[in-house]
Coordinates of C-alpha atoms in Angstrom, one line a residue:
M3 CA 36.4 28.6 -24.4
D4 CA 39.3 28.6 -21.9
S5 CA 39.7 31.6 -19.5
R6 CA 42.3 30.2 -17.4
G7 CA 43.6 33.7 -16.3
K8 CA 47.2 33.9 -16.8
G9 CA 48.8 36.4 -15.0
L10 CA 45.8 36.6 -12.7
D11 CA 45.8 39.8 -10.2
R12 CA 47.5 38.9 -7.1
E13 CA 44.9 40.7 -4.7
Y14 CA 42.1 38.5 -6.3
V15 CA 44.1 35.2 -5.8
N16 CA 46.1 35.7 -2.8
A17 CA 44.0 38.6 -1.1
G18 CA 46.0 39.7 1.8
Q19 CA 47.8 36.6 2.2
D20 CA 45.8 35.2 4.7
H21 CA 42.2 35.7 3.2
E22 CA 40.6 37.4 6.1
H23 CA 38.7 40.4 6.1
I24 CA 40.5 43.8 5.9
D25 CA 40.9 45.9 9.3
S26 CA 37.4 47.9 9.2
F27 CA 34.7 48.9 11.4
F28 CA 32.7 46.3 10.1
S29 CA 35.4 43.5 10.3
R30 CA 36.0 44.7 14.0
S31 CA 32.2 44.3 14.7
L32 CA 31.2 41.6 12.7
G33 CA 31.4 39.1 16.0
P34 CA 31.8 35.4 15.5
E35 CA 31.1 33.9 12.4
D36 CA 31.6 30.2 11.4
P37 CA 33.6 30.0 8.3
F38 CA 32.4 28.1 5.0
P39 CA 34.5 25.3 4.2
K40 CA 37.3 25.6 1.3
L41 CA 36.8 23.4 -1.9
D42 CA 39.3 20.5 -1.5
Q43 CA 37.2 18.2 -4.0
D44 CA 35.8 17.9 -7.1
T45 CA 31.9 18.3 -7.4
T46 CA 29.2 19.0 -9.7
T47 CA 26.3 21.4 -9.7
P48 CA 23.6 22.8 -12.0
V49 CA 25.1 26.4 -11.7
C50 CA 28.4 27.7 -10.1
I51 CA 28.7 31.1 -9.2
I52 CA 32.4 32.8 -9.1
G53 CA 32.3 35.4 -6.3
G54 CA 31.0 35.4 -2.8
G55 CA 29.8 39.0 -2.8
L56 CA 26.3 40.2 -2.6
A57 CA 25.8 39.6 -6.4
G58 CA 27.1 36.1 -5.9
L59 CA 25.2 35.3 -2.7
T60 CA 21.9 36.9 -4.1
T61 CA 22.2 35.0 -7.2
A62 CA 22.5 31.9 -5.4
L63 CA 19.6 32.4 -3.1
G64 CA 17.4 33.3 -5.9
L65 CA 18.3 30.0 -7.5
A66 CA 17.7 28.2 -4.5
E67 CA 14.3 29.7 -4.0
R68 CA 13.3 29.2 -7.5
G69 CA 14.2 25.3 -7.1
I70 CA 17.8 24.7 -8.2
R71 CA 19.4 22.3 -6.2
N72 CA 22.7 22.8 -4.6
P73 CA 24.1 26.0 -6.4
V74 CA 27.7 26.4 -5.4
V75 CA 29.7 29.7 -4.7
L76 CA 33.5 30.0 -5.0
E77 CA 34.7 32.7 -3.0
A78 CA 38.6 33.6 -3.1
N79 CA 38.6 34.9 0.4
R80 CA 35.6 35.2 2.8
I81 CA 32.2 36.0 1.9
G82 CA 31.8 39.8 2.0
W83 CA 35.9 40.1 1.8
G84 CA 35.6 42.8 -1.1
A85 CA 33.2 45.9 -1.9
S86 CA 30.1 44.2 -0.4
G87 CA 31.8 44.0 3.3
R88 CA 33.6 47.4 3.1
N89 CA 31.2 50.3 1.8
G90 CA 29.3 52.8 3.7
G91 CA 26.3 50.5 4.1
F92 CA 23.7 52.7 2.2
V93 CA 20.6 50.9 0.7
S94 CA 18.9 53.1 -1.7
L95 CA 16.9 52.8 -5.1
G96 CA 18.6 53.2 -8.5
Y97 CA 22.0 52.7 -10.1
S98 CA 25.2 54.8 -10.2
L99 CA 23.7 56.1 -13.7
G100 CA 20.9 58.5 -12.4
P101 CA 17.2 57.9 -13.1
F102 CA 17.2 60.7 -15.8
G103 CA 20.4 59.5 -17.4
L104 CA 18.6 56.1 -17.6
I105 CA 15.8 57.8 -19.6
E106 CA 18.4 59.5 -22.2
K107 CA 19.8 56.1 -22.9
V108 CA 16.7 53.8 -23.1
G109 CA 13.6 55.8 -23.0
E110 CA 11.2 56.7 -20.2
E111 CA 9.3 53.2 -20.4
Q112 CA 12.4 51.1 -20.0
A113 CA 14.1 53.5 -17.6
K114 CA 11.1 52.9 -15.4
E115 CA 11.3 49.2 -15.6
L116 CA 14.9 49.3 -14.6
Y117 CA 14.2 51.4 -11.9
Q118 CA 11.4 49.3 -10.7
L119 CA 13.6 46.2 -10.3
T120 CA 15.5 48.1 -7.8
A121 CA 12.2 49.2 -5.8
S122 CA 11.3 45.4 -5.8
A123 CA 14.6 44.5 -4.6
M124 CA 14.3 46.6 -1.7
K125 CA 11.2 45.3 -0.7
L126 CA 12.8 41.6 -1.2
I127 CA 15.7 42.7 1.2
R128 CA 13.3 44.1 3.7
E129 CA 11.7 40.5 3.8
R130 CA 15.0 38.9 3.9
I131 CA 16.2 40.8 7.2
R132 CA 13.0 40.7 8.9
G133 CA 13.9 39.5 12.5
V134 CA 17.5 40.4 12.4
E135 CA 17.0 44.2 11.3
E136 CA 18.0 45.3 14.9
E137 CA 21.6 43.6 14.2
I138 CA 21.9 44.6 10.7
C139 CA 20.3 48.0 10.2
N140 CA 20.5 51.5 11.7
T141 CA 17.4 52.0 13.8
A142 CA 16.6 55.2 12.0
E143 CA 15.9 54.7 8.3
G144 CA 16.0 57.3 5.8
I145 CA 19.0 58.8 3.5
L146 CA 19.4 62.6 2.5
R147 CA 21.0 63.8 -0.6
I148 CA 21.8 67.4 0.2
S149 CA 22.6 70.1 -2.2
W150 CA 26.2 71.3 -2.2
F151 CA 25.1 74.2 -4.5
D152 CA 22.2 76.7 -4.4
E153 CA 19.8 75.1 -6.6
E154 CA 16.4 75.2 -4.7
R155 CA 14.4 75.1 -8.0
E156 CA 16.4 72.3 -9.5
V157 CA 15.8 70.2 -6.2
R158 CA 12.3 70.7 -6.2
E159 CA 12.0 69.8 -10.0
Y160 CA 13.8 66.6 -9.4
V161 CA 11.4 65.7 -6.4
E162 CA 8.5 66.3 -8.4
K163 CA 9.8 64.6 -11.4
M164 CA 10.8 61.5 -9.7
E165 CA 7.1 61.1 -8.2
R166 CA 5.6 61.7 -11.3
I167 CA 7.7 59.5 -13.7
F168 CA 9.1 57.1 -11.2
D169 CA 6.4 56.9 -8.7
D170 CA 9.3 57.5 -6.1
K171 CA 8.0 59.7 -3.3
L172 CA 10.9 61.7 -2.0
E173 CA 10.4 64.8 0.6
F174 CA 11.9 68.2 -0.1
W175 CA 14.1 69.6 2.7
P176 CA 14.5 73.5 2.5
R177 CA 17.9 74.8 3.5
E178 CA 16.7 76.0 6.8
K179 CA 15.7 72.4 7.9
I180 CA 18.8 71.2 6.8
R181 CA 20.8 73.6 8.5
E182 CA 19.1 72.9 11.9
H183 CA 20.3 69.5 11.7
Y184 CA 23.5 69.8 10.1
L185 CA 25.6 72.6 11.3
T186 CA 27.6 73.9 8.3
D187 CA 27.4 76.4 5.8
R188 CA 28.4 74.2 3.0
Y189 CA 24.9 72.9 2.7
Y190 CA 21.6 74.1 0.9
D191 CA 18.4 72.4 0.2
A192 CA 18.0 68.7 0.2
Y193 CA 15.5 65.9 -0.3
L194 CA 15.1 62.6 1.7
K195 CA 14.8 59.2 0.5
P196 CA 12.4 57.7 3.3
R197 CA 12.7 54.2 1.8
G198 CA 16.6 54.0 2.2
L199 CA 18.4 52.0 4.9
L200 CA 21.8 52.0 6.5
T201 CA 23.2 48.8 7.1
H202 CA 26.2 46.9 8.8
C203 CA 27.2 45.8 5.3
L204 CA 29.5 43.1 6.1
K205 CA 26.8 41.7 8.5
F206 CA 24.0 42.0 5.8
T207 CA 26.3 40.0 3.4
C208 CA 27.0 37.6 5.9
H209 CA 23.2 37.1 6.5
M210 CA 22.8 36.5 2.7
G211 CA 25.2 34.0 2.9
K212 CA 23.4 32.1 5.6
L213 CA 20.0 32.3 3.6
A214 CA 21.4 31.1 0.5
A215 CA 23.1 28.0 2.6
G216 CA 20.0 27.7 4.3
R217 CA 18.0 27.1 1.2
G218 CA 20.7 24.4 0.0
A219 CA 23.6 26.5 -1.7
S220 CA 27.0 25.2 -1.2
I221 CA 29.4 28.0 -0.5
Y222 CA 33.1 27.7 -0.5
E223 CA 35.3 30.3 0.9
K224 CA 39.3 30.6 0.1
S225 CA 38.9 28.8 -3.1
P226 CA 40.1 31.0 -5.6
V227 CA 39.1 30.2 -9.2
L228 CA 42.0 29.8 -11.5
G229 CA 40.1 28.9 -14.7
V230 CA 36.9 28.2 -16.5
K231 CA 37.1 25.7 -19.4
K232 CA 34.1 24.6 -21.7
T233 CA 33.5 20.9 -21.7
N234 CA 30.9 18.9 -23.5
G235 CA 27.8 20.3 -22.1
G236 CA 29.2 22.4 -19.4
W237 CA 31.9 24.1 -17.9
H238 CA 35.1 22.7 -15.6
V239 CA 36.0 25.4 -13.0
R240 CA 39.2 24.9 -11.5
T241 CA 40.2 26.0 -8.1
R242 CA 43.6 25.3 -6.3
H243 CA 42.3 22.2 -4.0
G244 CA 39.6 21.0 -6.3
S245 CA 37.1 21.7 -9.3
V246 CA 33.4 22.2 -10.0
L247 CA 31.6 20.8 -13.2
A248 CA 28.7 23.1 -14.0
D249 CA 25.9 23.3 -16.2
Q250 CA 26.2 27.1 -16.0
V251 CA 28.5 29.5 -14.9
V252 CA 27.8 33.1 -13.3
Y253 CA 30.9 35.8 -12.9
C254 CA 30.1 38.1 -10.0
C255 CA 33.7 39.4 -9.5
S256 CA 33.3 42.9 -10.3
G257 CA 36.4 44.7 -9.4
Y258 CA 38.3 41.4 -8.7
I259 CA 37.8 40.0 -12.0
R260 CA 41.3 41.1 -13.5
G261 CA 42.7 38.0 -15.4
L262 CA 39.8 35.5 -15.1
Q263 CA 37.6 36.2 -17.7
R264 CA 39.0 38.7 -20.4
R265 CA 35.9 40.5 -22.0
L266 CA 34.7 40.9 -18.2
S267 CA 38.0 42.3 -17.5
N268 CA 38.4 44.6 -20.3
A269 CA 35.0 46.1 -19.5
T270 CA 35.7 46.7 -15.6
L271 CA 37.4 49.8 -14.3
P272 CA 38.5 48.6 -10.8
V273 CA 38.5 51.8 -8.7
A274 CA 39.4 52.2 -5.0
T275 CA 37.3 54.3 -2.6
Y276 CA 37.6 54.6 1.0
V277 CA 35.8 55.1 4.5
L278 CA 37.0 56.3 7.7
L279 CA 35.5 56.0 11.1
T280 CA 36.1 58.6 13.9
E281 CA 36.4 58.0 17.8
P282 CA 33.1 58.4 19.7
L283 CA 32.5 61.7 19.7
G284 CA 29.8 62.1 22.4
D285 CA 28.2 65.4 22.9
R286 CA 30.7 66.7 20.1
M287 CA 28.3 64.8 17.5
Q288 CA 25.4 67.5 18.2
E289 CA 28.2 70.1 17.4
A290 CA 27.9 69.1 13.7
V291 CA 25.2 66.4 13.0
R292 CA 22.1 66.3 14.6
L293 CA 20.3 63.4 12.9
P294 CA 20.8 59.5 12.9
I295 CA 20.3 59.0 9.2
G296 CA 22.7 58.8 6.2
A297 CA 23.6 62.1 4.4
T298 CA 25.1 62.4 1.0
D299 CA 25.9 65.5 -1.0
T300 CA 25.0 66.2 -5.0
R301 CA 28.8 66.8 -6.0
T302 CA 29.9 64.3 -8.3
S303 CA 33.0 63.8 -6.0
S304 CA 30.7 63.5 -3.1
N305 CA 30.9 62.4 0.7
Y306 CA 28.5 60.1 2.5
Y307 CA 28.1 59.5 5.9
W308 CA 26.2 58.5 9.1
P309 CA 26.5 58.5 12.9
L310 CA 26.5 55.3 14.5
P311 CA 24.7 54.5 17.6
D312 CA 27.7 54.4 19.5
G313 CA 28.4 58.1 18.8
R314 CA 31.0 57.4 16.1
L315 CA 30.9 59.2 12.7
L316 CA 31.3 57.1 9.8
W317 CA 32.5 59.1 6.6
G318 CA 33.2 57.8 3.0
G319 CA 34.3 59.2 -0.4
R320 CA 36.8 59.8 -2.7
V321 CA 37.7 57.5 -6.1
S322 CA 41.5 56.7 -6.5
M323 CA 43.8 54.4 -8.4
F324 CA 46.4 55.0 -5.6
H325 CA 46.7 53.1 -2.4
P326 CA 47.6 55.3 0.5
S327 CA 49.0 54.1 3.8
Q328 CA 46.6 53.8 6.8
E329 CA 48.1 57.1 8.5
K330 CA 47.7 58.9 5.0
L331 CA 44.4 57.7 4.2
K332 CA 43.3 59.0 7.8
Q333 CA 44.8 62.4 7.1
I334 CA 43.2 62.6 3.5
M335 CA 39.7 61.5 4.7
M336 CA 39.9 63.6 7.8
K337 CA 40.5 66.7 5.5
D338 CA 37.3 65.9 3.6
L339 CA 35.6 65.7 6.7
L340 CA 36.7 69.0 8.4
H341 CA 36.1 70.8 5.2
V342 CA 32.3 70.1 5.8
Y343 CA 32.6 70.4 9.5
P344 CA 35.4 72.4 11.0
Q345 CA 34.2 72.4 14.1
L346 CA 35.6 68.9 14.7
K347 CA 39.1 69.7 14.0
R348 CA 40.4 67.9 17.0
I349 CA 38.8 64.6 16.7
R350 CA 40.9 61.5 16.3
A351 CA 40.5 59.1 13.5
E352 CA 39.9 55.6 14.5
V353 CA 40.6 53.4 11.6
A354 CA 40.4 53.9 7.7
W355 CA 40.1 51.4 4.9
G356 CA 39.9 50.8 1.3
G357 CA 38.0 48.8 -1.2
T358 CA 37.8 48.0 -4.8
M359 CA 34.7 49.2 -6.6
G360 CA 33.8 47.4 -10.2
Y361 CA 32.7 50.3 -12.3
S362 CA 31.6 50.6 -16.0
K363 CA 32.1 53.4 -18.4
H364 CA 28.1 53.4 -18.8
K365 CA 27.9 53.7 -15.1
M366 CA 25.2 50.8 -15.0
P367 CA 25.7 47.1 -13.8
Q368 CA 26.9 44.3 -16.3
I369 CA 24.5 41.7 -16.4
G370 CA 24.0 39.2 -19.0
K371 CA 25.2 36.2 -21.0
L372 CA 28.6 35.9 -22.7
E373 CA 27.2 32.8 -24.4
D374 CA 25.0 30.1 -23.6
G375 CA 25.6 28.8 -20.0
L376 CA 27.8 31.5 -19.1
W377 CA 26.5 34.5 -17.3
Y378 CA 27.9 37.7 -15.5
C379 CA 26.3 39.8 -12.9
Q380 CA 28.8 42.6 -11.8
G381 CA 29.9 46.2 -12.1
F382 CA 27.4 47.9 -9.7
G383 CA 29.7 50.9 -9.2
G384 CA 29.4 51.9 -5.8
H385 CA 25.4 51.5 -5.7
G386 CA 25.2 47.8 -5.1
M387 CA 24.0 47.4 -1.8
C388 CA 20.0 47.3 -3.7
S389 CA 20.8 46.7 -7.1
T390 CA 22.7 43.3 -6.4
T391 CA 19.7 42.1 -5.2
A392 CA 17.9 43.3 -8.6
G393 CA 20.8 41.7 -10.5
G394 CA 20.7 38.6 -8.5
E395 CA 17.0 38.3 -9.0
V396 CA 17.0 38.6 -12.9
V397 CA 19.9 36.4 -13.5
S398 CA 18.6 33.6 -11.1
A399 CA 15.1 33.8 -12.7
A400 CA 16.7 33.8 -16.2
I401 CA 18.5 30.8 -15.4
A402 CA 15.9 28.7 -13.6
E403 CA 12.6 30.0 -15.4
G404 CA 13.8 31.4 -18.7
D405 CA 12.6 34.9 -17.7
E406 CA 14.1 37.5 -19.9
A407 CA 14.0 40.5 -17.6
Y408 CA 17.9 40.4 -17.5
R409 CA 17.6 41.9 -21.3
L410 CA 16.7 45.1 -19.9
F411 CA 20.3 45.4 -19.3
E412 CA 21.2 44.5 -23.0
P413 CA 21.9 48.2 -24.1
F414 CA 24.4 48.9 -21.7
G415 CA 26.8 45.8 -22.8
L416 CA 30.3 45.3 -22.0
D417 CA 31.9 48.6 -23.3
Y418 CA 35.8 48.7 -23.2
A419 CA 37.1 50.2 -20.2
G420 CA 40.4 51.5 -21.7
K421 CA 42.8 48.7 -20.3
P422 CA 45.3 48.9 -19.1
F423 CA 45.1 52.9 -18.6
G424 CA 41.5 52.5 -17.3
P425 CA 42.3 53.2 -13.9
M426 CA 44.6 56.3 -14.6
V427 CA 41.7 57.6 -17.1
A428 CA 39.2 57.1 -13.9
Q429 CA 41.5 59.0 -11.6
G430 CA 41.9 61.9 -14.0
A431 CA 38.0 62.0 -14.5
Y432 CA 37.8 62.2 -10.9
W433 CA 40.1 64.8 -10.7
L434 CA 38.3 67.0 -13.4
F435 CA 34.9 66.3 -11.6
Q436 CA 36.3 67.7 -8.5
T437 CA 37.2 71.0 -10.5
Q438 CA 34.1 70.9 -12.1
D439 CA 32.6 70.8 -8.9
K440 CA 34.4 74.0 -7.6
I441 CA 33.7 75.9 -10.5
R442 CA 29.9 75.0 -10.2
E443 CA 30.2 75.8 -6.6
F444 CA 31.7 79.3 -7.4
R445 CA 29.0 80.2 -10.0
K446 CA 26.3 78.8 -7.9
N447 CA 26.9 80.0 -4.2
R448 CA 28.3 83.6 -5.0

């Protein structure tokens, strides 16, 4: 096999020319971080991991914890440069495909096993951040999922079924309680995910890198992979200034896989999504949001947000194949915010940014083997802050111990994502979802 990646995506290889993190709240508040070296030599390793986001770093950490010596991570830019360091920071159970969608696809028992992987991952995340929680996490825990539609019965039924089937204890909040804390007439009932965390996603990712390096992993930044070639008994991974000879390789590239491995590229929808940060709101925050926890709504084209401890509001949402300018993006995101909280109409946007998420047609992570010794762990579809740890655990356990939990993901596979028209199809689907949300709102909220 030779996947040297002719026509590698420019963003994947060059990544903003200087390889540094994009301008965002997270990069601005990261603080000093010692960079990892560039690979400028030839080296060997039992396992080479391509991609220094959360999937790659948790795989490396899982391997090191299981006794694999010197797993190597190759990152084209800085660790956390992609989706892992740009997202809204929400850490919660589950996948992009909802729990009852899982049941429809694989049946109740396997759905429960898959969901439990993320529950175990959440427990492991809490263990791994012990001692640095105040630096990485919001002090208030919990994430609210608020209904945009007048569907109290459906929300109550969901809460009951989640506890009965998945042993996930959610808390129902009536609309009176919601509207006491969220001053908008857009919202109805909700449920609280009490185990949910809010994180500084870039600090969180960098912490995973430090843990992996501390257990013996070798991490190389600014070392884009140009090709992977099968050799006698292993794999030759070539970068610009060095190479790695590995017994096994794990692709953890997700939305930035394009051109590097054909099957994974063809199965991946690289879709942009966006986040905005407001100026400090001071007392004006109390005019809109009165709880320091995370909130998201139940539209397919939903928003998510949380008030930062310094009084600014972090607001995310939208899906697009387009890349608007910084000023245009601020306008777009501010319009979404004011649609929910018009009373904040005179606030200023401080910065807005985008990132590329890797999506699958089936809305589940892509986890498995292409062939013996060639693994993949990617495509977390905007729900990766927790599920990447689950993916890293099942892949590292498979490699180090022969564990077969990764086979739980086999029913989902590598569905063709419609290249080269996949992103356009995704954009069209998003517009369709927006229209469906509006129709549903009209019918339910009259």
